[in-house]
Coordinates of C-alpha atoms in Angstrom, one line a residue:
M1 CA 10.5 -7.6 6.4
D2 CA 10.3 -9.1 2.7
A3 CA 13.3 -7.2 1.0
S4 CA 11.8 -7.7 -2.5
R5 CA 8.4 -6.4 -1.7
T6 CA 10.2 -3.5 0.0
A7 CA 12.2 -2.3 -3.1
T8 CA 9.8 -3.1 -5.2
L9 CA 7.1 -0.4 -3.2
R10 CA 10.0 1.7 -2.3
A11 CA 11.1 1.6 -6.5
Q12 CA 7.2 2.0 -7.8
L13 CA 6.2 4.7 -5.2
R14 CA 8.5 7.6 -5.5
P15 CA 7.9 10.0 -6.7
R16 CA 5.2 9.0 -8.8
A17 CA 1.8 10.3 -6.9
L18 CA 0.5 7.5 -5.1
R19 CA -1.3 4.2 -6.4
P20 CA -3.7 1.6 -5.4
I21 CA -1.3 -1.9 -4.2
M22 CA -2.8 -5.1 -3.9
T23 CA -0.7 -8.0 -1.6
S24 CA -1.3 -11.2 -1.4
L25 CA -1.8 -12.9 2.2
N26 CA -2.1 -16.6 1.4
G27 CA -1.5 -16.7 -2.5
D28 CA -5.5 -17.5 -2.8
N29 CA -7.9 -14.9 -1.8
S30 CA -6.9 -13.1 0.9
W31 CA -5.2 -9.7 0.4
L32 CA -4.0 -6.6 1.7
M33 CA -5.4 -3.8 -0.7
S34 CA -4.2 -0.4 0.1
F35 CA -6.2 2.7 -1.4
P36 CA -4.6 6.2 -1.4
R37 CA -6.2 8.6 1.3
P38 CA -6.6 12.3 -0.1
V39 CA -4.3 14.9 0.9
D40 CA -6.0 16.5 3.6
E41 CA -7.3 13.3 5.1
A42 CA -3.3 11.4 5.2
V43 CA -2.7 14.7 7.0
K44 CA -4.9 14.7 9.7
A45 CA -4.7 10.5 9.8
G46 CA -0.4 9.7 9.6
K47 CA -0.6 7.8 6.7
A48 CA -1.6 7.5 3.4
Y49 CA -3.2 4.8 2.8
F50 CA -6.3 3.3 3.6
H51 CA -4.9 -0.4 4.4
V52 CA -8.2 -2.9 4.0
V53 CA -8.1 -6.4 4.8
F54 CA -9.9 -8.3 2.8
E55 CA -11.2 -11.9 3.6
P56 CA -8.2 -13.0 5.5
W57 CA -7.4 -16.9 6.0
L58 CA -4.7 -17.4 7.4
A59 CA -4.7 -19.3 10.5
G60 CA -5.0 -23.0 9.3
A61 CA -7.4 -25.1 8.1
T62 CA -11.0 -24.6 7.3
S63 CA -13.3 -27.0 8.6
V64 CA -17.0 -27.9 9.5
L65 CA -17.8 -30.2 12.3
S66 CA -14.4 -31.6 12.6
S67 CA -11.8 -32.9 9.7
W68 CA -14.0 -36.1 9.3
F69 CA -17.3 -34.0 7.6
I70 CA -15.6 -30.5 5.9
Y71 CA -11.9 -30.3 5.9
I72 CA -10.0 -27.3 3.6
T73 CA -6.5 -26.6 3.3
L74 CA -4.6 -23.9 1.4
S75 CA -1.9 -25.7 -1.2
Q76 CA 0.7 -23.3 0.8
P77 CA 1.4 -21.7 3.6
P78 CA 0.1 -17.7 4.0
A79 CA 3.3 -15.7 2.9
V80 CA 1.1 -13.1 5.4
G81 CA 0.8 -14.7 8.6
D82 CA -0.7 -13.3 10.5
V83 CA -2.2 -9.7 12.3
S84 CA 1.4 -9.0 13.3
A85 CA 2.7 -9.2 9.8
I86 CA -0.1 -7.7 8.7
K87 CA 0.2 -4.5 10.6
A88 CA 4.4 -4.7 9.9
L89 CA 3.3 -4.8 6.0
I90 CA 1.5 -2.2 6.7
R91 CA 4.2 -0.3 7.8
E92 CA 6.2 -1.3 5.0
I93 CA 4.2 0.4 2.7
E94 CA 4.1 3.4 5.0
D95 CA 7.0 4.0 5.2
A96 CA 8.2 3.5 0.8
A97 CA 4.8 6.6 0.4
R98 CA 5.8 8.6 2.7
D99 CA 8.2 11.8 3.5
D100 CA 11.0 11.3 5.1
S101 CA 9.7 14.4 7.1
S102 CA 6.6 13.4 7.7
K103 CA 5.5 11.3 10.8
D104 CA 4.8 7.4 11.3
E105 CA 1.8 6.6 12.6
A106 CA 1.6 3.0 10.9
G107 CA 1.4 1.1 13.7
S108 CA -0.2 2.6 16.4
E109 CA -3.5 2.0 18.3
D110 CA -5.4 5.0 19.2
R111 CA -8.3 4.0 21.4
S112 CA -9.4 7.6 21.7
E113 CA -12.6 8.8 22.0
T114 CA -13.2 8.7 18.3
G115 CA -13.2 4.7 18.4
Y116 CA -10.3 2.9 16.8
R117 CA -7.8 4.1 14.6
G118 CA -4.9 1.2 14.4
A119 CA -3.1 -0.1 11.0
I120 CA -5.9 -1.9 9.7
D121 CA -8.3 0.1 8.7
A122 CA -11.2 -1.9 7.8
I123 CA -12.1 -5.7 6.6
L124 CA -13.9 -6.7 3.6
L125 CA -16.2 -9.2 3.4
G126 CA -17.5 -9.9 0.1
F127 CA -18.8 -13.7 0.3
H128 CA -19.9 -16.0 3.0
Y129 CA -18.5 -19.6 2.6
L130 CA -15.8 -20.8 5.4
D131 CA -13.0 -20.3 2.7
H132 CA -13.7 -16.6 2.8
L133 CA -15.3 -16.5 6.1
H134 CA -12.4 -18.2 8.2
E135 CA -13.1 -18.3 11.8
A136 CA -10.2 -18.9 13.5
T137 CA -8.2 -16.4 11.4
L138 CA -11.0 -13.0 12.2
R139 CA -11.6 -13.4 15.8
T140 CA -7.2 -13.0 16.3
F141 CA -7.9 -9.2 14.7
D142 CA -9.1 -6.9 17.0
K143 CA -13.1 -6.5 17.9
Q144 CA -12.5 -3.0 17.5
I145 CA -11.9 -2.9 13.6
P146 CA -14.7 -1.4 11.7
V147 CA -16.0 -4.6 9.2
I148 CA -18.0 -4.4 6.3
A149 CA -19.4 -7.6 4.8
T150 CA -22.4 -9.4 3.0
P151 CA -25.8 -8.9 4.6
E152 CA -24.9 -13.3 4.6
A153 CA -21.4 -12.4 6.2
A154 CA -22.7 -10.2 8.6
K155 CA -25.6 -12.2 10.0
I156 CA -22.9 -15.3 11.2
L157 CA -20.3 -12.7 12.6
Q158 CA -23.2 -11.0 14.4
T159 CA -23.7 -14.5 16.0
W160 CA -19.8 -14.7 17.1
G161 CA -20.3 -11.8 19.3
H162 CA -16.4 -10.6 18.5
F163 CA -17.1 -7.5 16.1
R164 CA -18.8 -4.4 17.6
N165 CA -18.4 -2.6 14.3
I166 CA -20.6 -4.2 11.4
A167 CA -22.0 -2.1 8.1
L168 CA -23.3 -3.6 5.3
I169 CA -22.7 -4.1 1.4
H170 CA -25.2 -3.7 -1.0
D171 CA -26.6 -5.3 -3.4
L172 CA -26.8 -3.1 -7.2
P173 CA -30.1 -3.3 -7.6
A174 CA -30.7 -4.5 -12.2
S175 CA -32.6 -1.1 -12.0
A176 CA -30.2 0.8 -11.0
K177 CA -29.1 4.2 -13.0
S178 CA -26.2 5.3 -10.4
W179 CA -23.7 3.3 -8.4
R180 CA -23.4 6.5 -6.2
S181 CA -26.6 7.0 -4.7
P182 CA -26.4 7.3 -0.5
E183 CA -28.3 4.5 0.4
L184 CA -25.5 1.6 -1.2
H185 CA -22.9 3.0 0.6
P186 CA -22.0 1.1 3.5
G187 CA -21.5 4.1 5.5
G188 CA -20.3 3.6 9.1
N189 CA -16.1 3.9 9.0
L190 CA -15.5 3.4 5.7
P191 CA -14.6 6.9 3.8
G192 CA -17.2 8.2 1.3
W193 CA -14.4 7.6 -1.3
L194 CA -15.1 3.9 -1.4
T195 CA -17.6 2.0 -2.2
P196 CA -18.0 -1.6 -2.3
L197 CA -20.9 -2.8 -4.2
R198 CA -22.2 -6.7 -4.9
L199 CA -23.5 -7.5 -8.2
P200 CA -24.9 -10.7 -8.2
G201 CA -25.1 -12.7 -10.7
H202 CA -27.1 -16.3 -11.3
A203 CA -26.1 -18.5 -8.5
E204 CA -25.1 -18.1 -4.9
L205 CA -21.7 -18.5 -5.6
N206 CA -21.2 -16.5 -9.0
F207 CA -21.5 -13.3 -8.9
C208 CA -18.7 -10.0 -9.1
L209 CA -17.7 -7.4 -6.2
A210 CA -17.4 -3.8 -7.2
I211 CA -14.9 -1.7 -5.3
I212 CA -14.5 1.8 -6.6
W213 CA -12.1 3.7 -5.5
T214 CA -13.1 7.8 -5.8
H215 CA -9.9 10.1 -5.7
L216 CA -8.9 13.5 -8.1
D217 CA -6.9 12.8 -10.8
E218 CA -3.8 14.7 -11.2
A219 CA -5.5 17.0 -14.0
G220 CA -7.8 17.5 -10.6
V221 CA -10.8 16.2 -11.9
E222 CA -13.0 13.7 -9.9
T223 CA -12.4 10.0 -11.4
H224 CA -13.7 6.4 -10.6
E225 CA -11.3 3.1 -11.3
A226 CA -13.2 0.0 -10.3
L227 CA -11.9 -3.2 -9.2
L228 CA -14.1 -6.7 -10.0
N229 CA -13.4 -9.4 -8.0
S230 CA -15.9 -12.3 -8.8
P231 CA -13.8 -14.9 -7.0
H232 CA -15.9 -18.1 -8.6
G233 CA -17.1 -15.8 -12.2
T234 CA -20.2 -15.0 -13.4
R235 CA -22.4 -15.1 -16.2
L236 CA -22.5 -12.4 -18.6
D237 CA -26.5 -11.7 -18.2
A238 CA -26.6 -11.2 -15.1
G239 CA -28.6 -7.9 -14.4
P240 CA -27.1 -6.0 -11.9
L241 CA -23.6 -6.2 -13.5
Q242 CA -25.1 -4.5 -16.6
A243 CA -26.8 -2.3 -14.9
F244 CA -23.1 -1.2 -13.3
L245 CA -21.2 -0.9 -16.4
D246 CA -24.4 1.2 -17.8
A247 CA -24.3 3.0 -14.5
E248 CA -23.2 7.1 -13.4
P249 CA -21.3 7.9 -13.5
A250 CA -18.4 5.7 -15.1
T251 CA -15.8 3.9 -14.5
K252 CA -13.0 3.0 -15.5
K253 CA -11.9 -0.5 -14.9
L254 CA -9.3 -0.9 -13.3
A255 CA -8.3 -4.2 -12.1
M256 CA -10.2 -8.2 -12.3
L257 CA -9.9 -10.4 -9.9
H258 CA -10.6 -13.7 -11.6
G259 CA -9.2 -17.7 -11.4
L260 CA -7.8 -19.5 -13.6
K261 CA -8.9 -22.8 -12.8
E262 CA -12.3 -24.6 -13.1
S263 CA -14.3 -26.6 -10.1
H264 CA -16.4 -28.8 -10.7
T265 CA -19.6 -30.1 -7.9
F266 CA -21.4 -32.9 -8.2
G267 CA -20.2 -32.5 -11.8
Y268 CA -21.7 -29.3 -12.1
M269 CA -19.0 -26.5 -13.1
T270 CA -19.1 -23.4 -10.0
T271 CA -16.5 -21.4 -11.8
L272 CA -16.0 -21.2 -14.1
G273 CA -12.2 -20.2 -14.5
A274 CA -10.0 -18.6 -17.3
K275 CA -12.9 -19.3 -20.0
G276 CA -15.4 -17.5 -18.0
G277 CA -12.6 -14.9 -17.1
L278 CA -12.1 -14.2 -20.1
A279 CA -15.6 -13.4 -21.9
L280 CA -16.3 -11.7 -18.3
H281 CA -13.4 -9.0 -19.3
R282 CA -15.0 -8.8 -22.7
K283 CA -18.3 -8.0 -21.4
I284 CA -16.6 -5.2 -19.0
G285 CA -14.4 -3.3 -21.6
G286 CA -10.8 -4.9 -20.8
A287 CA -9.5 -4.1 -17.6
K288 CA -5.9 -3.2 -16.8
Y289 CA -4.8 -6.0 -14.5
W290 CA -6.3 -9.5 -14.6
I291 CA -5.2 -10.6 -11.3
P292 CA -5.7 -14.1 -10.7
S293 CA -7.1 -15.0 -7.8
H294 CA -9.2 -17.6 -5.2
H295 CA -7.3 -19.4 -8.3
S296 CA -4.7 -21.9 -6.2
T297 CA -6.0 -25.3 -5.5
L298 CA -7.0 -26.2 -2.5
N299 CA -6.7 -29.6 -0.6
Y300 CA -10.5 -30.8 -0.5
A301 CA -11.1 -34.1 2.6
G302 CA -14.0 -35.4 4.9
V303 CA -17.1 -37.0 4.0
F304 CA -18.6 -34.4 2.7
M305 CA -16.3 -33.1 0.3
R306 CA -16.0 -36.7 -0.8
L307 CA -19.8 -36.9 -1.5
L308 CA -19.8 -33.9 -3.7
R309 CA -16.8 -34.4 -5.7
T310 CA -15.4 -31.2 -5.9
V311 CA -12.6 -31.1 -8.5
D312 CA -10.2 -28.5 -9.3
T313 CA -9.0 -28.2 -13.0
P314 CA -5.6 -25.8 -13.3
R315 CA -6.4 -23.6 -17.0
T316 CA -4.4 -21.5 -18.5
L317 CA -5.3 -18.2 -20.6
P318 CA -3.6 -19.0 -23.3
W319 CA -6.1 -22.0 -23.3
A320 CA -8.9 -19.6 -23.1
L321 CA -7.9 -17.9 -25.5
E322 CA -7.3 -21.0 -27.7
E323 CA -11.1 -21.8 -27.0
E324 CA -12.1 -18.2 -28.0
E325 CA -11.3 -19.0 -31.3
T326 CA -12.8 -22.1 -31.9
G327 CA -15.8 -20.6 -31.0
R328 CA -15.5 -17.4 -33.3
K329 CA -14.7 -20.1 -36.2
G330 CA -17.1 -19.6 -38.8
D331 CA -19.0 -16.0 -37.1
E332 CA -17.9 -13.4 -38.5
S333 CA -19.5 -10.7 -36.4
C334 CA -16.8 -12.2 -34.0
G335 CA -14.1 -10.0 -34.2
T336 CA -10.7 -10.2 -32.2
G337 CA -10.2 -9.1 -28.5
E338 CA -6.7 -7.7 -27.4
E339 CA -5.1 -10.4 -25.1
P340 CA -5.3 -9.6 -21.3
R341 CA -2.7 -9.2 -19.4
V342 CA -3.1 -10.8 -16.8
V343 CA -0.1 -10.3 -14.0
Q344 CA 0.1 -13.5 -11.4
V345 CA 1.0 -11.4 -7.4
E346 CA 2.9 -14.3 -5.8
N347 CA 2.4 -14.9 -2.4
G348 CA 3.5 -12.4 -0.2
A349 CA 3.7 -10.0 -3.3
S350 CA 2.5 -6.5 -4.0
L351 CA 1.3 -5.0 -7.2
V352 CA 1.5 -1.3 -7.8
L353 CA -1.5 -0.8 -9.6
E354 CA -0.8 1.7 -12.1
L355 CA -3.5 3.6 -13.8

């Protein structure tokens, strides 16, 4: 148990209304995303939160064929290193959220007729490259856990024969007028109040994943808060992105997950970094939190990686703001945007997303 994390959770969750929680599992792109359940559902489930494990990479390096071909490692060991540690983390969150009189069932595993009812409610996979779809890690999870994945990731998962319940993340069409059409929800075991959507961009690597949390605010009015995850960045002229921003019902942009580092392969920029993130932040009308994600400097090795000449370049928000100001000079039509609130969630730490 992380004493600092526990103190943070207890201080921020009581006595306020429960809010989403982001916990970094590996200091890069793996998260535990915890969303407050509706009250009646929380009572039935015995848990205050719906806990989603996002793209877990916890068990060693990622490689193709062998270490001599493609071999990628994290820059630091995951702070939450296995399934047991994730379950312990979930118990921490539930203990911090629950009333003293409520029943703590967050760590139980119930294989009743209704199916899997364990601590981890779902696994969410928004991309299919090896550092987002880490087989050695994913095989350590209970095969009964529902998985929600992109079509490309789902095809790979099906070849493993491990997970029994795989639902699909759908693409939002550029012509869409609403993100809430029933056919866009993955269905399955994912509740109707949580909707992941992929917003394709200009290249396979460059897209956004929107996760919309629908709930009643303190006044009893239905509201929709969105997390936008763009691990490599995306261009701003992408039709699905604009469709989402214009779609009904309107969403509040709670958080943007976007790295600050740039990445180049064969000399071409594949990860848009701080400058691209700042532009995206402006495009969406701002988000309360900009959380650096897929931001750590990875270690690349192997013959193929050397041929690709993949290089990560650290960048910062002040640098991006200077670049923005330089580009604005001489163009009086460009206004001055507010400085985004960048909140770094350290490896193993938690952040409660306040409205």
